[in-house]
PDB file of C-alpha atoms and ligand atoms in Angstrom:
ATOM      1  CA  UNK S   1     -25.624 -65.281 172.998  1.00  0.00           C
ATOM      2  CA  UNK S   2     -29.240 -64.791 174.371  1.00  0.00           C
ATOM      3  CA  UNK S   3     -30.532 -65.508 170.865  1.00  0.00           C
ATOM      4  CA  UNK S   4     -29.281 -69.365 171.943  1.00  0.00           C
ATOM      5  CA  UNK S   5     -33.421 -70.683 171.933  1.00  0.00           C
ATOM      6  CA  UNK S   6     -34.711 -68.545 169.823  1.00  0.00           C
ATOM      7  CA  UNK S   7     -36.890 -69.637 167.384  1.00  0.00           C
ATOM      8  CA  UNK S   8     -38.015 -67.277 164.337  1.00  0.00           C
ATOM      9  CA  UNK S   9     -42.020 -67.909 163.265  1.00  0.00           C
ATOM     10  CA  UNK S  10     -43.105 -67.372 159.486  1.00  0.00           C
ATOM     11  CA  UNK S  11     -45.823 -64.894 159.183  1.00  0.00           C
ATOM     12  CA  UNK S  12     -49.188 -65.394 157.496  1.00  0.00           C
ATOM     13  CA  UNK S  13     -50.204 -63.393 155.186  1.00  0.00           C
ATOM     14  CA  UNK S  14     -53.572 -62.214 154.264  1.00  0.00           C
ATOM     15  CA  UNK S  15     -55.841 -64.893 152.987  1.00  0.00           C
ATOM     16  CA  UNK S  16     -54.934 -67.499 155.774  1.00  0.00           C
ATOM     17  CA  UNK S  17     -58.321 -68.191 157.648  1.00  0.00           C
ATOM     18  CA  UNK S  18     -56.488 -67.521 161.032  1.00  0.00           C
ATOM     19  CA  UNK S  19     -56.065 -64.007 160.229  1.00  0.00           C
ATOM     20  CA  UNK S  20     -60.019 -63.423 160.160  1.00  0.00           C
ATOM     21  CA  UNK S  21     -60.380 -65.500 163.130  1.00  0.00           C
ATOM     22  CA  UNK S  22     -61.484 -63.947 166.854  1.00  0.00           C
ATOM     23  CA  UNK S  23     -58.435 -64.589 169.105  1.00  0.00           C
ATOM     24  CA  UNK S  24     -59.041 -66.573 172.463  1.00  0.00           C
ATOM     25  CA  UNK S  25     -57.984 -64.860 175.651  1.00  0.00           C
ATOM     26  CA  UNK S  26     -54.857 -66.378 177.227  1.00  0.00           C
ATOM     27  CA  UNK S  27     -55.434 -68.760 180.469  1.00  0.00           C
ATOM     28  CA  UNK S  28     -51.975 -70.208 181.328  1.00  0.00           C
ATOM     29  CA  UNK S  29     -49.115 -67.683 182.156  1.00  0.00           C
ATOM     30  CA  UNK S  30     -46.071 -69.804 182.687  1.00  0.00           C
ATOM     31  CA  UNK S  31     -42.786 -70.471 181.174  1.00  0.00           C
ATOM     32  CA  UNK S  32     -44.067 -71.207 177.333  1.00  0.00           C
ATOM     33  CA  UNK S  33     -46.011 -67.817 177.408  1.00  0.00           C
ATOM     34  CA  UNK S  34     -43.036 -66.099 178.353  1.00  0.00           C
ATOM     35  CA  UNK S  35     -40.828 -68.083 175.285  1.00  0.00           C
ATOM     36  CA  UNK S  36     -42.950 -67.721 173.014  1.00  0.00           C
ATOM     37  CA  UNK S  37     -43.637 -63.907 173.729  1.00  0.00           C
ATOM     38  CA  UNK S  38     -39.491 -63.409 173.237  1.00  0.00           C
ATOM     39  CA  UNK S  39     -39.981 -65.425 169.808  1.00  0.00           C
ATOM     40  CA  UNK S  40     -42.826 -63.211 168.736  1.00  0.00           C
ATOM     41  CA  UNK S  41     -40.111 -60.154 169.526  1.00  0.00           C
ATOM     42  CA  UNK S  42     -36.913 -61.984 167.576  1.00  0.00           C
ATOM     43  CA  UNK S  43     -39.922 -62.736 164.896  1.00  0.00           C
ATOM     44  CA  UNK S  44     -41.045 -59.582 164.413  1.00  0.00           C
ATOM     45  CA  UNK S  45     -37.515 -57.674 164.640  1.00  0.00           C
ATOM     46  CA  UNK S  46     -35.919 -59.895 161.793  1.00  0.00           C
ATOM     47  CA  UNK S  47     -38.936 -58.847 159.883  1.00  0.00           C
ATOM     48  CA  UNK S  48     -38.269 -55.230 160.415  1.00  0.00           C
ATOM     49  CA  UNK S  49     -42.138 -55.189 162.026  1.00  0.00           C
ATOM     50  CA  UNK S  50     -42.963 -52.798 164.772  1.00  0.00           C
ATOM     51  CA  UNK S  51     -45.669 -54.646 166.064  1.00  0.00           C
ATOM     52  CA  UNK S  52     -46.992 -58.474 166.090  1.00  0.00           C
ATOM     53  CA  UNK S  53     -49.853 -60.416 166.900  1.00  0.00           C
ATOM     54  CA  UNK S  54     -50.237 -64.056 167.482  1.00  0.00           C
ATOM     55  CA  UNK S  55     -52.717 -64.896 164.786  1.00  0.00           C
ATOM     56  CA  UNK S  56     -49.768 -63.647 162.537  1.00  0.00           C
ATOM     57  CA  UNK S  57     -48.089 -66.637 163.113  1.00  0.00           C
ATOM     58  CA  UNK S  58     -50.709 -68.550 163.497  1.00  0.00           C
ATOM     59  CA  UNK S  59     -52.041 -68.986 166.719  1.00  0.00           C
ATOM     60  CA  UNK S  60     -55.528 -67.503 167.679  1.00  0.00           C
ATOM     61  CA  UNK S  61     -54.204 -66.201 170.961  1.00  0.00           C
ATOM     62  CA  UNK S  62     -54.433 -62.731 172.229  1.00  0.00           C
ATOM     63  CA  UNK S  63     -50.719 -61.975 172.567  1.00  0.00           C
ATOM     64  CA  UNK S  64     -49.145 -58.553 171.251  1.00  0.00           C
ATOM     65  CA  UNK S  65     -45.284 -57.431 171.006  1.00  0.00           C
ATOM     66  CA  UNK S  66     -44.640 -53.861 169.862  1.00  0.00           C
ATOM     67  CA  UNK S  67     -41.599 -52.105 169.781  1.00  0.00           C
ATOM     68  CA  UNK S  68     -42.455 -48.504 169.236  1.00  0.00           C
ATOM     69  CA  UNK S  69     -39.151 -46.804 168.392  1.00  0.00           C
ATOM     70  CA  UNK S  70     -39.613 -44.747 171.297  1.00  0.00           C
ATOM     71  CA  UNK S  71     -36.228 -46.466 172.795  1.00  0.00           C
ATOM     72  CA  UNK S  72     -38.188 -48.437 175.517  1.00  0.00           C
ATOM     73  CA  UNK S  73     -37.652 -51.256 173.324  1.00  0.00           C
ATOM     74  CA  UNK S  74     -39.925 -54.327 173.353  1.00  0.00           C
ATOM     75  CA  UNK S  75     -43.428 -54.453 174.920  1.00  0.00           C
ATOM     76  CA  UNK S  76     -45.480 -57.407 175.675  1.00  0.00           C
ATOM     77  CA  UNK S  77     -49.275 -57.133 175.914  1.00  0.00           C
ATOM     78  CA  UNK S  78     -51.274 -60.263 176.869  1.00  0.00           C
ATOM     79  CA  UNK S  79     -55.046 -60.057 176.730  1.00  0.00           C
ATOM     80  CA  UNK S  80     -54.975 -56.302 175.909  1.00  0.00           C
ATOM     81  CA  UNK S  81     -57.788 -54.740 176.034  1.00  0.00           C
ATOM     82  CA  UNK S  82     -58.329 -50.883 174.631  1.00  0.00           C
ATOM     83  CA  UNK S  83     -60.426 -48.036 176.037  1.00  0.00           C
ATOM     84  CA  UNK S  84     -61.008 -44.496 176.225  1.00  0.00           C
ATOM     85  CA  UNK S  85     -59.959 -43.382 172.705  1.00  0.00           C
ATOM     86  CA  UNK S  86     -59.164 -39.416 172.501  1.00  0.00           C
ATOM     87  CA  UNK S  87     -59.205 -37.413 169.231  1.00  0.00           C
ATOM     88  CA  UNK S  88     -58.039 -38.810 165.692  1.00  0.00           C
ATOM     89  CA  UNK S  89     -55.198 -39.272 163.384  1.00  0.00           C
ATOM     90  CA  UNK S  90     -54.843 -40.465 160.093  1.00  0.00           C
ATOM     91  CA  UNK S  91     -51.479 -42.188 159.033  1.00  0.00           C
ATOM     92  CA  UNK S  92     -49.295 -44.474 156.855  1.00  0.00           C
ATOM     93  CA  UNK S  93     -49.451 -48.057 158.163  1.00  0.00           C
ATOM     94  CA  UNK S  94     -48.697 -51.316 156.794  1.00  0.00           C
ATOM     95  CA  UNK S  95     -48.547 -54.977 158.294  1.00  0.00           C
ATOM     96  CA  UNK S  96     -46.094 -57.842 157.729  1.00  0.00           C
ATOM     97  CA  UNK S  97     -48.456 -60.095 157.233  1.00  0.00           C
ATOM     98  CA  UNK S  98     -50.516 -57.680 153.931  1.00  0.00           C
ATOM     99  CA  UNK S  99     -46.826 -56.791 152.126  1.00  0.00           C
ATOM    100  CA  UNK S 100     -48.197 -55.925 148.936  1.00  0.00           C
ATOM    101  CA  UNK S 101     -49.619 -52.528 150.120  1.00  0.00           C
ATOM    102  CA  UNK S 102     -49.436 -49.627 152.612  1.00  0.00           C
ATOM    103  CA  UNK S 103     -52.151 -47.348 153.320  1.00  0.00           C
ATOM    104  CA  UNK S 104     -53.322 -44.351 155.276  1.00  0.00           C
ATOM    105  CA  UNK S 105     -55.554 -45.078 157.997  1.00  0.00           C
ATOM    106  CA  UNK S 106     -57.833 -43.118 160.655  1.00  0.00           C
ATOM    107  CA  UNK S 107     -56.841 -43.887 164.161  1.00  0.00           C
ATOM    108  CA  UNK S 108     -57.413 -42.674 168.298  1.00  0.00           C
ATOM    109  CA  UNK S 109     -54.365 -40.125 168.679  1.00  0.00           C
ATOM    110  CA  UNK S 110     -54.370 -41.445 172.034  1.00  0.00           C
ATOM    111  CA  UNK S 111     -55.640 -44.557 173.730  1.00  0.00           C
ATOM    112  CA  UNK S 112     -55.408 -47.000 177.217  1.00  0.00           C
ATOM    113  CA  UNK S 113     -55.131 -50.256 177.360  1.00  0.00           C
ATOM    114  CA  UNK S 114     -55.053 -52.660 180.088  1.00  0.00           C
ATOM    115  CA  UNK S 115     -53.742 -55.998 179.959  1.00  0.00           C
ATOM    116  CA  UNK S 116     -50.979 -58.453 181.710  1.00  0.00           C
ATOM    117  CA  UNK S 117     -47.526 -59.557 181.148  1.00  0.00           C
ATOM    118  CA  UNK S 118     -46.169 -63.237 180.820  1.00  0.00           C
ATOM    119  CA  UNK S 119     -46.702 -63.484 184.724  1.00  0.00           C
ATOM    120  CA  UNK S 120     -50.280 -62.497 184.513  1.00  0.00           C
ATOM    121  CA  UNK S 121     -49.520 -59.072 186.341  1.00  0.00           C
ATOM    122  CA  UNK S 122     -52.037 -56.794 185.240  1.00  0.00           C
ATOM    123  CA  UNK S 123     -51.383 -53.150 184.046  1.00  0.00           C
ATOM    124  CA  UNK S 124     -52.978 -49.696 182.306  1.00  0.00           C
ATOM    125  CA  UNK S 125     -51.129 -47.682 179.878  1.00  0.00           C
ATOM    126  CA  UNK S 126     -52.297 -44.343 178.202  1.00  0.00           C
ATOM    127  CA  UNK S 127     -50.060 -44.251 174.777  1.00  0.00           C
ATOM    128  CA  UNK S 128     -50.015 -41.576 172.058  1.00  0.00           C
ATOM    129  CA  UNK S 129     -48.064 -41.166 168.193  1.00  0.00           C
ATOM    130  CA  UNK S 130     -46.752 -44.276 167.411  1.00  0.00           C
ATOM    131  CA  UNK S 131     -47.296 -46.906 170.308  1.00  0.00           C
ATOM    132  CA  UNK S 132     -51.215 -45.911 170.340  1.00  0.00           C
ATOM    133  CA  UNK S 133     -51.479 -47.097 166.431  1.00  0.00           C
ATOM    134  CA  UNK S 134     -49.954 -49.891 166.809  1.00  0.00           C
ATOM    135  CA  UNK S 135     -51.983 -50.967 169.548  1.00  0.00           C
ATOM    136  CA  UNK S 136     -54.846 -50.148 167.690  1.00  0.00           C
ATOM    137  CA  UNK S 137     -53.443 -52.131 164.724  1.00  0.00           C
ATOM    138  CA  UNK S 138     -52.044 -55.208 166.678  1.00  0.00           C
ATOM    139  CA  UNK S 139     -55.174 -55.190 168.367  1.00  0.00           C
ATOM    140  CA  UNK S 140     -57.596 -55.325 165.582  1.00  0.00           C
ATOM    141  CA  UNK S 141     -55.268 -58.792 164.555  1.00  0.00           C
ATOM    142  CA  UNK S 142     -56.880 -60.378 167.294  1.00  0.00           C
ATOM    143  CA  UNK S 143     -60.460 -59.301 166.395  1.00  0.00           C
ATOM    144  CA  UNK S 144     -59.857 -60.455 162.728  1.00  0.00           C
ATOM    145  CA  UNK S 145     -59.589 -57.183 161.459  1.00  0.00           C
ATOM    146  CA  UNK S 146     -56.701 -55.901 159.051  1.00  0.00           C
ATOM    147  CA  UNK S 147     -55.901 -52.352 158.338  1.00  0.00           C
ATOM    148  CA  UNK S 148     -56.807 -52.955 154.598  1.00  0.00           C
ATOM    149  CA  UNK S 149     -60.185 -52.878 156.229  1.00  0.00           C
ATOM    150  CA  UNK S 150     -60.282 -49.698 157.797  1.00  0.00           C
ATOM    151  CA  UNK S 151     -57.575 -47.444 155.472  1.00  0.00           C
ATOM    152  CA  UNK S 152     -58.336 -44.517 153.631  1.00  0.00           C
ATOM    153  CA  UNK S 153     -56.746 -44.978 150.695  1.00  0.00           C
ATOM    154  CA  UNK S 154     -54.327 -47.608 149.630  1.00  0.00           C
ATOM    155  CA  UNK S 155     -51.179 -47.603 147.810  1.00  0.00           C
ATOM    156  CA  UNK S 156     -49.126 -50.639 146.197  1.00  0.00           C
ATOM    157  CA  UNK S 157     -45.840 -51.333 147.776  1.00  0.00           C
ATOM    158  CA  UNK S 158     -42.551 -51.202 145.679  1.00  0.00           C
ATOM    159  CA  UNK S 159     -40.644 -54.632 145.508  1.00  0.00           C
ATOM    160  CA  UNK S 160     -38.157 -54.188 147.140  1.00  0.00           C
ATOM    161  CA  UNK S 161     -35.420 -54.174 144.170  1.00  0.00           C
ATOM    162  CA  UNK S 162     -37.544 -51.413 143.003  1.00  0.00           C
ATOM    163  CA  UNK S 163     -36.834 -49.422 146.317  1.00  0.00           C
ATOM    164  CA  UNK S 164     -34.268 -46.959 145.938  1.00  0.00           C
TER     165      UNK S 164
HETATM  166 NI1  LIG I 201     -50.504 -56.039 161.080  1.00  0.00          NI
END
């Protein structure tokens, strides 16, 4: 029933020009914001994602979703902007728009961010494990920046009807 409007955005995959591209800070916070924010979500859930960022699908706007799997479910980050980084991790990440490979990279255990919802509210946020990466991750999306840049080591991906 609430999936009535939804609309479902292809991702871009590495190569696309928009996904080396600076994303511009968003101005407007009204109704469309808010939409398009929910489509990002539906987006990045039938994609089995954990995170998204607008250049993903193509728009050079600095808009992140990330559902973390910590059962909070959906988060919405407009104009986020990271700070205070404490110690390091290094971890298995991939992105739905690089399928071809995962890697291990070296990220802030923990970090803040402050940015605003769809209304323009502003907030702060300390996040550790799995909500600080992807912040780190999403965020580096709208910088132009993919984690085949930063990782470690990288590692083909299976096909998936070579997964077992
Ligand atoms: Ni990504």
């Amino acid at each position: 029933i609430g999936a009535m409007h939804m609309a479902i955005y292809n991702i871009v995959k590495v190569g696309a020009p928009i996904l080396r591209e600076k994303a511009a800070p968003v101005t407007r916070f009204d109704k469309k914001l808010a939409k398009l924010m929910k489509d990002m979500a539906e987006t990045m859930y039938r994609a089995n994602g954990c995170g998204l960022a607008a250049p993903q699908i193509g728009l050079g706007k600095r808009i992140v979703v990330i559902d973390a799997g910590d059962g909070y479910g959906i988060r919405e980050f407009v104009n986020p902007v990271l700070s205070d980084p404490v110690g390091e991790e290094v971890d298995e990440e991939g992105c739905l728009s690089v399928p071809t490979y995962e890697g291990e990279v070296e990220r802030a255990a923990q970090i803040t961010v402050t940015y605003q919802d769809a209304k323009g509210t502003h907030y702060r946020l300390t996040a550790q494990g799995l909500l600080a990466r992807a912040l780190q991750h999403e965020c580096d999306h709208l910088e132009g920046i993919l984690f085949i840049d930063k990782a470690i080591s990288l590692t083909a991906k299976p096909k998936e009807e070579e997964r077992i």
